[in-house]
Coordinates of C-alpha atoms in Angstrom, one line a residue:
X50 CA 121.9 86.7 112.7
X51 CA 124.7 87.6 110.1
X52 CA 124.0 89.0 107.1
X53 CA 123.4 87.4 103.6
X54 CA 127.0 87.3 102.1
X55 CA 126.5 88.7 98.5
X56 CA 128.7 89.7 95.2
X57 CA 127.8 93.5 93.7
X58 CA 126.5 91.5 90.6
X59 CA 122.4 92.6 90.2
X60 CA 121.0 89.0 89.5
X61 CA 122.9 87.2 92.8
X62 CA 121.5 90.6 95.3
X63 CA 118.0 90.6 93.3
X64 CA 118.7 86.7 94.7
X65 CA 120.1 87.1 98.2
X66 CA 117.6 90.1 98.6
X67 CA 114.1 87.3 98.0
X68 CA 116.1 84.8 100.3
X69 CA 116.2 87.2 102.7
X70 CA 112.7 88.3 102.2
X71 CA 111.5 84.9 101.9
X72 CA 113.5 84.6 105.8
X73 CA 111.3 87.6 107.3
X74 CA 114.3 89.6 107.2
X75 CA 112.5 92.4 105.8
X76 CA 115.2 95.5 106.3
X77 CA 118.2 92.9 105.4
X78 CA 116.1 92.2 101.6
X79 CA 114.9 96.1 101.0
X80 CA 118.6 97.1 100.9
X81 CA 119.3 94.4 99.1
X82 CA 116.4 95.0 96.3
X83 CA 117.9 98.7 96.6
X84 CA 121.8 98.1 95.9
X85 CA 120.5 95.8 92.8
X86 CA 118.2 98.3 91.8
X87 CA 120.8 100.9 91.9
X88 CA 122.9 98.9 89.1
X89 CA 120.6 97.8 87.2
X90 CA 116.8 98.9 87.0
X91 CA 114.5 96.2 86.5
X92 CA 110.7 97.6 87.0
X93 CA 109.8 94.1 88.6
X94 CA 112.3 94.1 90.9
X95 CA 110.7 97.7 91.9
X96 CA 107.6 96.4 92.5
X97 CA 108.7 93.4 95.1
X98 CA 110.6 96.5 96.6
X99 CA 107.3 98.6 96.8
X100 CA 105.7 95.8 98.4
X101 CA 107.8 95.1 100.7
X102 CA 108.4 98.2 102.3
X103 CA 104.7 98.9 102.3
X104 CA 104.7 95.3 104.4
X105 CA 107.3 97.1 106.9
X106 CA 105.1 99.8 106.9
X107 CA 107.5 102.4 105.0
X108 CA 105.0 103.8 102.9
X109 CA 106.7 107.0 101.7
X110 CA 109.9 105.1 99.9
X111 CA 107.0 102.8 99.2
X112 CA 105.4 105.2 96.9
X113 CA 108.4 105.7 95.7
X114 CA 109.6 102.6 94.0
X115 CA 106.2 102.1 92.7
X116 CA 106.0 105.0 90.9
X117 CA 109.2 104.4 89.0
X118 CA 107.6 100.9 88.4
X119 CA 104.6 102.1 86.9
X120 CA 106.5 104.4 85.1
X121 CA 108.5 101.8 83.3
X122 CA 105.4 99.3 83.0
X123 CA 102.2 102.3 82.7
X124 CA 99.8 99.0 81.3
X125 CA 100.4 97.5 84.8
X126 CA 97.3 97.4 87.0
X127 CA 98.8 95.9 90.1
X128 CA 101.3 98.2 90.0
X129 CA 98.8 101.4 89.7
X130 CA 96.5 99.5 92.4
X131 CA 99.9 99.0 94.9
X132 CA 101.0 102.1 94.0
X133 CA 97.4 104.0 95.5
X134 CA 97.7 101.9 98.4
X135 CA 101.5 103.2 99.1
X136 CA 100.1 107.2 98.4
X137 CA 96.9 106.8 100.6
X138 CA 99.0 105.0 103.9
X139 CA 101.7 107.7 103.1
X140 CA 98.9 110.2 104.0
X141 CA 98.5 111.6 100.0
X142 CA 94.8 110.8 99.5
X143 CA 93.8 112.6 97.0
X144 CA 97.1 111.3 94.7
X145 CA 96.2 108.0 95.4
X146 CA 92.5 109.1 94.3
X147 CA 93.9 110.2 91.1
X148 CA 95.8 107.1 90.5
X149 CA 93.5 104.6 91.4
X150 CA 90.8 107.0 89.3
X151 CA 92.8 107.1 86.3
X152 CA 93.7 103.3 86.0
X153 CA 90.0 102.4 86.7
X154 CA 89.0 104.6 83.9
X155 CA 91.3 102.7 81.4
X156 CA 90.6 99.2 82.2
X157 CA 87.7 98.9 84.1
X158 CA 88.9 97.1 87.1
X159 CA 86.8 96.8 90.1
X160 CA 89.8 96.8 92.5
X161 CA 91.1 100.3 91.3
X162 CA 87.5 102.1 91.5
X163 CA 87.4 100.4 95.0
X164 CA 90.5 102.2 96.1
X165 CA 89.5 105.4 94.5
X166 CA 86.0 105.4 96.5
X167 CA 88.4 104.5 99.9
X168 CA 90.3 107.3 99.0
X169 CA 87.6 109.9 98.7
X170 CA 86.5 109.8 102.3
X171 CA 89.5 111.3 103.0
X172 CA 89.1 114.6 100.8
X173 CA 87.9 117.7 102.7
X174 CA 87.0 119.0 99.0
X175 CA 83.8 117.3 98.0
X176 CA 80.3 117.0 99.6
X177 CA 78.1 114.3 100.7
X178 CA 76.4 114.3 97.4
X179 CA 78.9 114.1 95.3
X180 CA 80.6 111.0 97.3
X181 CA 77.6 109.4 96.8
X182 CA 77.1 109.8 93.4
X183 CA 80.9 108.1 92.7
X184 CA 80.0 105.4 95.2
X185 CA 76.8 104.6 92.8
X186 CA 79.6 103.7 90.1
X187 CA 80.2 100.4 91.5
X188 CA 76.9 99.0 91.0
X189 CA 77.4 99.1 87.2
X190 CA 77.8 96.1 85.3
X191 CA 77.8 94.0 88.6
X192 CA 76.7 90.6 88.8
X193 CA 72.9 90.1 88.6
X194 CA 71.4 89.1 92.1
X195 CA 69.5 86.0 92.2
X196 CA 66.6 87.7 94.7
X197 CA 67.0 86.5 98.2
X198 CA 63.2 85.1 97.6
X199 CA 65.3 82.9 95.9
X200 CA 66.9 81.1 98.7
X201 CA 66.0 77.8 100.4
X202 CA 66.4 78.8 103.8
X203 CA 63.3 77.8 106.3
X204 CA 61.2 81.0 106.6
X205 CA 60.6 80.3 110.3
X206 CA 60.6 83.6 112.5
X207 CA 61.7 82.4 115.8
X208 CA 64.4 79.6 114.9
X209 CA 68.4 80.4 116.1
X210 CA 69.4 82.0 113.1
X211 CA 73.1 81.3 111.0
X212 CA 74.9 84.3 110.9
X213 CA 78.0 84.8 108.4
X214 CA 81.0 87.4 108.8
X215 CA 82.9 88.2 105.6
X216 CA 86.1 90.1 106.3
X217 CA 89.9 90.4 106.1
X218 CA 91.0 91.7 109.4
X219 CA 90.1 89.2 111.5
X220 CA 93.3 90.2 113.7
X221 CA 94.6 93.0 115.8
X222 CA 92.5 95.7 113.5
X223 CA 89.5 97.3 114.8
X224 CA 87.2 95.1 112.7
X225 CA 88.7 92.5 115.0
X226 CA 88.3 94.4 118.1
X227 CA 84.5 94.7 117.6
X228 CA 84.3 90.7 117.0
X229 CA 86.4 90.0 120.0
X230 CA 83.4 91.8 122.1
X231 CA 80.7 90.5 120.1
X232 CA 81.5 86.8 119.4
X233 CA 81.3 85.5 123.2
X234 CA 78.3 87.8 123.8
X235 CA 76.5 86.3 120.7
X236 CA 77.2 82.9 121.4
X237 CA 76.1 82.8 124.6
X238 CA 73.1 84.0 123.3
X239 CA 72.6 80.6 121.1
X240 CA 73.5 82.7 117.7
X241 CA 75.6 80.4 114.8
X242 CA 78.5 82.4 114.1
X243 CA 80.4 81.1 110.7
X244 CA 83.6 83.2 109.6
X245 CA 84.6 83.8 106.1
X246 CA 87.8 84.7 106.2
X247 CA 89.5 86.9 103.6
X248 CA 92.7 88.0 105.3
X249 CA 96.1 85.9 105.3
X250 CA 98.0 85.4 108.8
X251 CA 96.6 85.9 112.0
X252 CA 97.5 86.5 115.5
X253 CA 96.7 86.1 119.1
X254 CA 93.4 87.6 118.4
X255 CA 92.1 85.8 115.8
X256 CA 92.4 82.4 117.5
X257 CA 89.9 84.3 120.3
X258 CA 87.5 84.6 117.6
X259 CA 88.4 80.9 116.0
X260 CA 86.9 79.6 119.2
X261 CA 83.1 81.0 119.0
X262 CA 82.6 80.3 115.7
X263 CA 80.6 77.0 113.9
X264 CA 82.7 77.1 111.3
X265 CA 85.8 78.7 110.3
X266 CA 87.1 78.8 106.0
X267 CA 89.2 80.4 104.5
X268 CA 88.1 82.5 101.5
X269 CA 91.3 84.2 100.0
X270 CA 92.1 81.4 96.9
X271 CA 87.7 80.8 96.2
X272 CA 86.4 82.9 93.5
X273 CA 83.1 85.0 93.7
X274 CA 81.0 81.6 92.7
X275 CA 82.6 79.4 95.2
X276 CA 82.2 81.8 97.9
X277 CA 78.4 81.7 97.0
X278 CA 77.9 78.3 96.7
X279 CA 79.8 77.5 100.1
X280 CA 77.5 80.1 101.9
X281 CA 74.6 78.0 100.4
X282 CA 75.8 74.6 101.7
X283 CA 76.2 76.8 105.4
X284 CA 72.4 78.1 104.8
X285 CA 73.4 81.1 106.0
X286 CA 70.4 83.3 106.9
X287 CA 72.2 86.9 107.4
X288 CA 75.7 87.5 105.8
X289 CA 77.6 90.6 106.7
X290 CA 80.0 92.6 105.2
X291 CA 82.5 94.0 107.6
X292 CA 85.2 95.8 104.9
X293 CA 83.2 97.8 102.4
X294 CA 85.9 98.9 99.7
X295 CA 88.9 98.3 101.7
X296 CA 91.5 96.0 101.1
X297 CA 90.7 92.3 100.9
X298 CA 86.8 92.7 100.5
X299 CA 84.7 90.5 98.5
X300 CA 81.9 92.7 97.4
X301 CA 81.2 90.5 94.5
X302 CA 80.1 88.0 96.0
X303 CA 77.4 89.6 98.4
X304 CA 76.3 91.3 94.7
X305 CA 75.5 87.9 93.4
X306 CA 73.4 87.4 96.9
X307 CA 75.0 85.0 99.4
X308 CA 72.2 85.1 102.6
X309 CA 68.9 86.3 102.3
X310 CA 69.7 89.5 104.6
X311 CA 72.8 91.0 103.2
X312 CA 74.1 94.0 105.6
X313 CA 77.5 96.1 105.8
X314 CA 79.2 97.2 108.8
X315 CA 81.6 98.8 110.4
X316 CA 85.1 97.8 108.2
X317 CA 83.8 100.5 105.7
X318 CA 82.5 103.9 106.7
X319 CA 80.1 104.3 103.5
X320 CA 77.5 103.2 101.2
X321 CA 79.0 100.0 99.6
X322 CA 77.3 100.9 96.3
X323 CA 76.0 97.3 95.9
X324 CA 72.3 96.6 95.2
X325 CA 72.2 93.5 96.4
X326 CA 73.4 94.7 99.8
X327 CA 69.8 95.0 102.0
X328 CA 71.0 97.4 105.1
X329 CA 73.7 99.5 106.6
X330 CA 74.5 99.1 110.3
X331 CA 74.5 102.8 112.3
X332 CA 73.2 104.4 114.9
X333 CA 71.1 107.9 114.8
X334 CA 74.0 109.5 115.4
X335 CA 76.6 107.7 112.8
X336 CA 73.3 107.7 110.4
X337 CA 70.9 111.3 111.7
X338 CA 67.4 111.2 110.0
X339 CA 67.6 112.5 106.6
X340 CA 71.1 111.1 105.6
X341 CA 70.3 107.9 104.3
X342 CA 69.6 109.2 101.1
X343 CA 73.5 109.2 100.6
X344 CA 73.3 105.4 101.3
X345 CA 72.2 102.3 98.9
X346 CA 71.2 100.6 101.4
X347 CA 68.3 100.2 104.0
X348 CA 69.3 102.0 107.5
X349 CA 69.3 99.7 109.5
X350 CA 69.8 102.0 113.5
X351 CA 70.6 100.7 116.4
X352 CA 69.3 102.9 119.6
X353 CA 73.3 103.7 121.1
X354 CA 76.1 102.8 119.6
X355 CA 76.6 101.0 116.1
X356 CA 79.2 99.0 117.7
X357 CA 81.0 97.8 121.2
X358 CA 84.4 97.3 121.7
X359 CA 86.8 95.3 123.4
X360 CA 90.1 97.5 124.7
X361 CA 93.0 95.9 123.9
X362 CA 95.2 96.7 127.3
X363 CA 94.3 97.6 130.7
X364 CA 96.7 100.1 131.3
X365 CA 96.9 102.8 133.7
X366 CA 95.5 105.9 132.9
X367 CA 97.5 108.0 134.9
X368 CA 99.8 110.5 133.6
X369 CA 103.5 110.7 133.0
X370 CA 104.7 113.4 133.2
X371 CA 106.4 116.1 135.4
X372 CA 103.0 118.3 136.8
X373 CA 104.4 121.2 135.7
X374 CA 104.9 120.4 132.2
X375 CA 103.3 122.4 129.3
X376 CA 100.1 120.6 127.6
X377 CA 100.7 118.1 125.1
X378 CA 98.0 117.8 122.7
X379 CA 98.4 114.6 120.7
X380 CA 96.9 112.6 117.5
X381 CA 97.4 108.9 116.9
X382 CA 95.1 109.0 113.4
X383 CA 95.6 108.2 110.1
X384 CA 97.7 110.4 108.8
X385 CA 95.6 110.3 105.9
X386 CA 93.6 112.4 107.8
X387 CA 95.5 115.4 108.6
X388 CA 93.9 117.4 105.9
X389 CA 96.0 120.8 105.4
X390 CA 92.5 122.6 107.5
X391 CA 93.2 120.7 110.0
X392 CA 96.9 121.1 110.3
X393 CA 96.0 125.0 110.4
X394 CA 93.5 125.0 113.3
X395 CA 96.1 122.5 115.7
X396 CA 98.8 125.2 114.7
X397 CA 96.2 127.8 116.0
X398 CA 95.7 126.0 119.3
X399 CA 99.4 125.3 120.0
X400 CA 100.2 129.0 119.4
X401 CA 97.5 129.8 121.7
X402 CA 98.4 127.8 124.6
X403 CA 101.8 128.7 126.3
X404 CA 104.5 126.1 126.3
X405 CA 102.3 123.6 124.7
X406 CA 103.5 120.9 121.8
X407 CA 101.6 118.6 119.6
X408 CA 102.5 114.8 120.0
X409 CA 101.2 112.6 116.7
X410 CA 102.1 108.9 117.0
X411 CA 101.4 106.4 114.1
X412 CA 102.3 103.4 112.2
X413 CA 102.2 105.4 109.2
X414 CA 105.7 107.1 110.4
X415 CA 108.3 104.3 110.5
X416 CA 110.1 105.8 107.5
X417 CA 112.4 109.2 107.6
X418 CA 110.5 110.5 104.5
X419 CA 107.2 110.0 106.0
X420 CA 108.3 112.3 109.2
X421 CA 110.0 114.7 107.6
X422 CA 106.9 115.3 105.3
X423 CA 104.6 115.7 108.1
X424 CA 107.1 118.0 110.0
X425 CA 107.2 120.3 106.9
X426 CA 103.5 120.2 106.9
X427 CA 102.8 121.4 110.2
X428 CA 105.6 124.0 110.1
X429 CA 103.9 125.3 106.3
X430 CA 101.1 125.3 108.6
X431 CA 102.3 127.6 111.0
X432 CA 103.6 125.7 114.0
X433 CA 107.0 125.8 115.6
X434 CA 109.4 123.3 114.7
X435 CA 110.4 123.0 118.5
X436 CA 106.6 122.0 119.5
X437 CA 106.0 119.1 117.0
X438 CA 106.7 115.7 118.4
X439 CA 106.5 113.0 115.5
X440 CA 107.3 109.2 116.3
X441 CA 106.1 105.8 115.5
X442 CA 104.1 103.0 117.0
X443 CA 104.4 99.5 116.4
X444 CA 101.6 98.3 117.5
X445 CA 98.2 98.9 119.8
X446 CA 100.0 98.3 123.4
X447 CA 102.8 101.0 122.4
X448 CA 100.3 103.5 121.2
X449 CA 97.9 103.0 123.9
X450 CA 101.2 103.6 126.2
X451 CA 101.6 106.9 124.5
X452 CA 98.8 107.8 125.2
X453 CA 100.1 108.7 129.0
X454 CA 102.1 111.3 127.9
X455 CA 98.9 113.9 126.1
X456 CA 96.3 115.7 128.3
X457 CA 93.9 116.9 125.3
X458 CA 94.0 114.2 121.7
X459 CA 93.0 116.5 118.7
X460 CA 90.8 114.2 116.2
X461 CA 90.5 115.2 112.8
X462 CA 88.4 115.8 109.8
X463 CA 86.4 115.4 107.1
X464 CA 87.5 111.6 108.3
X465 CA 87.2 111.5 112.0
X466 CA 89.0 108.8 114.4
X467 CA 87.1 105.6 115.4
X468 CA 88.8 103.2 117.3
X469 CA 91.0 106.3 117.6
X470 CA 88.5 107.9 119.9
X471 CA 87.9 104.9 122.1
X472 CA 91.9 104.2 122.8
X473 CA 91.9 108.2 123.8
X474 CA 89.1 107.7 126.6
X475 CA 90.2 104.4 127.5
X476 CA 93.6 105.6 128.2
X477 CA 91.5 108.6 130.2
X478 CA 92.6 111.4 127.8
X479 CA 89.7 113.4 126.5
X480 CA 89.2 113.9 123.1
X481 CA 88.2 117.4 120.6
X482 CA 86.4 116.8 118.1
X483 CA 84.2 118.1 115.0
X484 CA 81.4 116.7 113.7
X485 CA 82.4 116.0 110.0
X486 CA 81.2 115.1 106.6
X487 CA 78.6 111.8 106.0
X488 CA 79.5 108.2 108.4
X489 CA 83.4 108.4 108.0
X490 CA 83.6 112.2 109.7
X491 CA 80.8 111.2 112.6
X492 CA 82.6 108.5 114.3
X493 CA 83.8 110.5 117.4
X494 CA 81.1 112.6 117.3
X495 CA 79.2 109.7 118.0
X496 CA 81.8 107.8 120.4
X497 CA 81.8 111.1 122.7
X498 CA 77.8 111.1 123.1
X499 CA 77.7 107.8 123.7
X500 CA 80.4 107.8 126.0
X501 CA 78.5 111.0 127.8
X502 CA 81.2 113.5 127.2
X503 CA 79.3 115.6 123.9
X504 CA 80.7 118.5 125.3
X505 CA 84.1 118.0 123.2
X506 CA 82.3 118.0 120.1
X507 CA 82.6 121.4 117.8
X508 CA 80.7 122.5 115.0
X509 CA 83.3 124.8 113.6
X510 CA 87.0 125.3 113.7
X511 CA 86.7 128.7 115.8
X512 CA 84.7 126.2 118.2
X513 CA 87.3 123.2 118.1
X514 CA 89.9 126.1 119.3
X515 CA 88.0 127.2 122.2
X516 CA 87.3 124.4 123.5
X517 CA 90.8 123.2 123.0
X518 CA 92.2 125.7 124.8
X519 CA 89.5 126.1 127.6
X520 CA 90.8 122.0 128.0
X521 CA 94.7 123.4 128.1
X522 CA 93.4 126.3 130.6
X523 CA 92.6 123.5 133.1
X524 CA 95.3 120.8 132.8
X525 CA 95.2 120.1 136.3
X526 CA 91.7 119.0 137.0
X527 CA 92.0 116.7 133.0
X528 CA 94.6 115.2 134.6
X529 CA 92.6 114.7 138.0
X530 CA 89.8 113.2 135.7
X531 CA 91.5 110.7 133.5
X532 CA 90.1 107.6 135.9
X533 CA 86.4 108.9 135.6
X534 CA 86.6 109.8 131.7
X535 CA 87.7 105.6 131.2
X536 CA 84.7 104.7 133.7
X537 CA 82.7 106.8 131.8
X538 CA 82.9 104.9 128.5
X539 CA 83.0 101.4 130.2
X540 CA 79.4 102.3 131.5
X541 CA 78.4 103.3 127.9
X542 CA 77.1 100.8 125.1
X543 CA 80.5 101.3 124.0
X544 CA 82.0 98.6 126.2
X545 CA 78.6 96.9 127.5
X546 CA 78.9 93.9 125.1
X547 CA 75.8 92.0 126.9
X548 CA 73.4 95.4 126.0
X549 CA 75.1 96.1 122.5
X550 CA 74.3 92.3 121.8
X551 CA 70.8 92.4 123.4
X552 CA 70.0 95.6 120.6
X553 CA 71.7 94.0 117.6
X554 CA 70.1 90.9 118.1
X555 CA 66.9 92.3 118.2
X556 CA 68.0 94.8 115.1
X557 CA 68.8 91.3 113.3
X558 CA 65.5 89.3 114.2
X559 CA 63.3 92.5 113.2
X560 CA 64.8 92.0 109.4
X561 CA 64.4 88.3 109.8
X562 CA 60.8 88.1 110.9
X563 CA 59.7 90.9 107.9
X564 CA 61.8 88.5 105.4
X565 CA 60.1 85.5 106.6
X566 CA 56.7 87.9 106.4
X567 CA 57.9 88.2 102.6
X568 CA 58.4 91.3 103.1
X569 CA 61.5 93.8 101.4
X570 CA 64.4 95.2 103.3
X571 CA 63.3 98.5 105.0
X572 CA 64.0 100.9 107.2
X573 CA 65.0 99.4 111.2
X574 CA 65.0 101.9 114.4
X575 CA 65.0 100.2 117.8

């Protein structure tokens, strides 16, 4: 397709540049915004640019037009708020933390303090308490719950119950991975599944989900009231929150009370700070004894896994590879993640294991500045340029490809890989791990135990290295065992959708039958 034929004047390529936008030419309209930009600065202009490059997932340049936006409009929320997003998906949490902290502070706004608690997860620095105590913000000044005693709904024990999913990534995200498993399982099992969808677009996957559910609405243009008087004519009976504080969440509503159960799960790895909110979905190894007092909420454990999942490939496991090729240790995380600690102790193992490289893979490097920031990072961190392997991935089939070429992934902390983990040993490729701060840096902890492979997991960096290297000391036999590490994990909870959904439905009736009883939201282990 030919290019958009433009003068040098700013208002016709701040034009050309929204046409071509507007087309899905995405690349075409960012050098566009740029050359206009370039002769004449225009701080909204800046922000469409901002966006849109954080839409093509260039967060790094990103970051950068937003910040000479909020710089030329400081009283600009959205800009601050797009601006934290850019810095957190460029991998600089705790900048983003400070933004998002700072703007909150001097308006008030509920959408910045969310972002600042997302961003916290991600900093090595503070402990479970004090991430708790900043999560305990968000309850103040929220709206006033209406008591679920309050509710009309029939308090019969034994009757199919209406269940309600609130979230925005009802798509190729792992939120909808877990509902791609769980949906067919739960109909089956006579459950009323209604969607409330917060997210805009969709793809192949969310038309799987379209077709298990009673009723499907779109939530993204109804205000907080609207959204709880349309869960009232549903009468649904348990409403679930499945982003927490990320993007696109509507915590507001489930604080006014929109079921009489009210649980979070899964699309946020912490407390949602909301009152109104009865439990928090875990496991006893997501959630140990003695933890829950960093959460709001009632645990609410199930006995393996807090969640299944549904791969999204069946690709080969095997290797590629010439046999006698060093061993590539990879990461396909968050670069969010890759605190400066950890970048140390991977440096540690590479220099410890002859001829070996590090391969990281990720959405979050499309953009030049992105790589070349990470590159300088691991190098600061001690590793040879010549061993670091940076690309990106455009999507899950690609990385799950990649995943061929590593012997040994390397997950991170204080914020451990999730969905991460399960790509890693459904691709056959075992996966070192530590067990990390609170629910966000126990989520491969937990995937390797369930999966039967605790033996990866470290409680220290010295112990990460050992058995890092002990994996690179016998390359041959991982790569003999890639076939049995994926059968592994399909035999666990992890992929059994019929026995996840046989323990969550049971989880879910047990808080049914005690609100029926009149009794409050307490404490579930099956």
């Amino acid at each position: 397709m030919d290019p958009i034929d433009v003068t040098t004047n700013p208002p016709s390529l701040s034009s050309a540049a929204r046409l071509a936008a507007a087309m899905g030419r995405r690349d075409e309209a960012a050098e566009l915004m740029q050359r206009s930009l370039e002769a004449q600065f225009d701080p909204r202009l800046a922000f469409d640019l901002g966006n849109l490059l954080f839409d093509s997932h260039r967060f790094r340049e990103a970051s950068e037009w937003l910040r000479k936006c909020v710089a030329a409009l400081p009283d600009s929320t959205p800009a601050h708020g797009n601006l934290a997003k850019a810095l957190l998906r460029a991998g600089d949490p705790a900048e983003a933390h400070a933004v998002a902290k700072a703007e909150h502070a001097r308006t008030g706004d509920r959408e910045m303090l969310s972002i600042a608690l997302l961003s916290i997860n991600y900093l090595p620095e503070l402990g479970d308490e004090e991430v708790y105590r900043q999560h305990l913000v968000y309850r103040e000044g929220l709206p006033i719950d209406r008591g679920a005693a309050s509710l009309p709904n029939g308090r019969d024990p034994e009757r199919p119950l209406r269940l309600g999913f609130v979230s925005a990534d009802l798509r190729n995200h792992p939120v909808g991975f877990l509902l791609d498993a769980l949906f067919p399982a739960l109909s089956r099992e006579g459950w009323e599944i209604h969607v409330l969808n917060n997210g805009v677009g969709g793809d192949a996957l969310t038309t799987r989900l379209h077709r298990h559910c009673r009723t499907w609405h779109d939530i993204t243009r109804k205000g907080d009231g609207e959204v709880q008087a349309l869960c009232g004519t549903l009468g649904l009976d348990i409403a679930l929150d499945m982003s927490g504080h990320s993007g696109g969440h509507r915590l507001l509503a489930f604080a006014r009370r929109i079921a009489p159960i009210q649980a979070t799960w899964y699309g946020y790895a912490n407390t949602s700070g909301v009152p109104a909110m009865d439990y928090f979905i875990a496991d006893p190894r997501q959630l140990p004894h003695g933890s829950e007092r960093y959460i709001l909420e009632q645990p609410l454990r199930l006995p393996d896994s807090y969640i299944c999942h549904a791969p999204p490939a069946r690709l080969e496991t095997s290797r590629i590879a010439d046999a006698s090729s060093g061993v590539v240790f990879g990461s396909f995380n968050n670069i969010a993640k890759l605190t400066d600690e950890v970048l140390r102790t991977w440096s540690r193992i590479i220099a410890a294991v002859p001829d070996s490289r590090i391969l990281v893979r990720s959405i979050m490097l499309r953009d030049a500045a992105s790589l070349s920031r990470l590159r300088s990072r691991l190098v600061a961190a001690g590793m040879l340029a010549e061993r670091i392997d940076l690309g990106f991935c455009p999507d899950a089939e690609s990385t799950l490809e990649s995943y061929r070429h590593v012997d040994v992934a390397l997950d991170p902390w204080p914020y451990s890989g999730c969905t991460t983990t399960l790509d890693s040993l459904w691709m056959g490729v075992p996966v070192v791990a530590m067990e990390g701060r609170g629910v966000a840096g126990r989520h491969a902890w937990g995937h390797l135990h369930s999966a039967g492979l605790g033996q990866w997991v470290s409680r220290t960096a010295d112990d990460y290295i050992e058995v890092a290297v002990a994996a690179a000391n016998r390359r041959d036999q991982l790569r003999a065992e890639r076939t049995e590490i994926r059968e592994r994990l399909s035999r666990s909870t992890l992929l059994d959708a019929g026995r996840f959904v046989d323990q969550f439905q049971r989880a879910l009736r047990t808080a049914w039958r005690r609100w029926c009883d009149g009794e409050p939201p307490s404490p579930i282990e099956q």
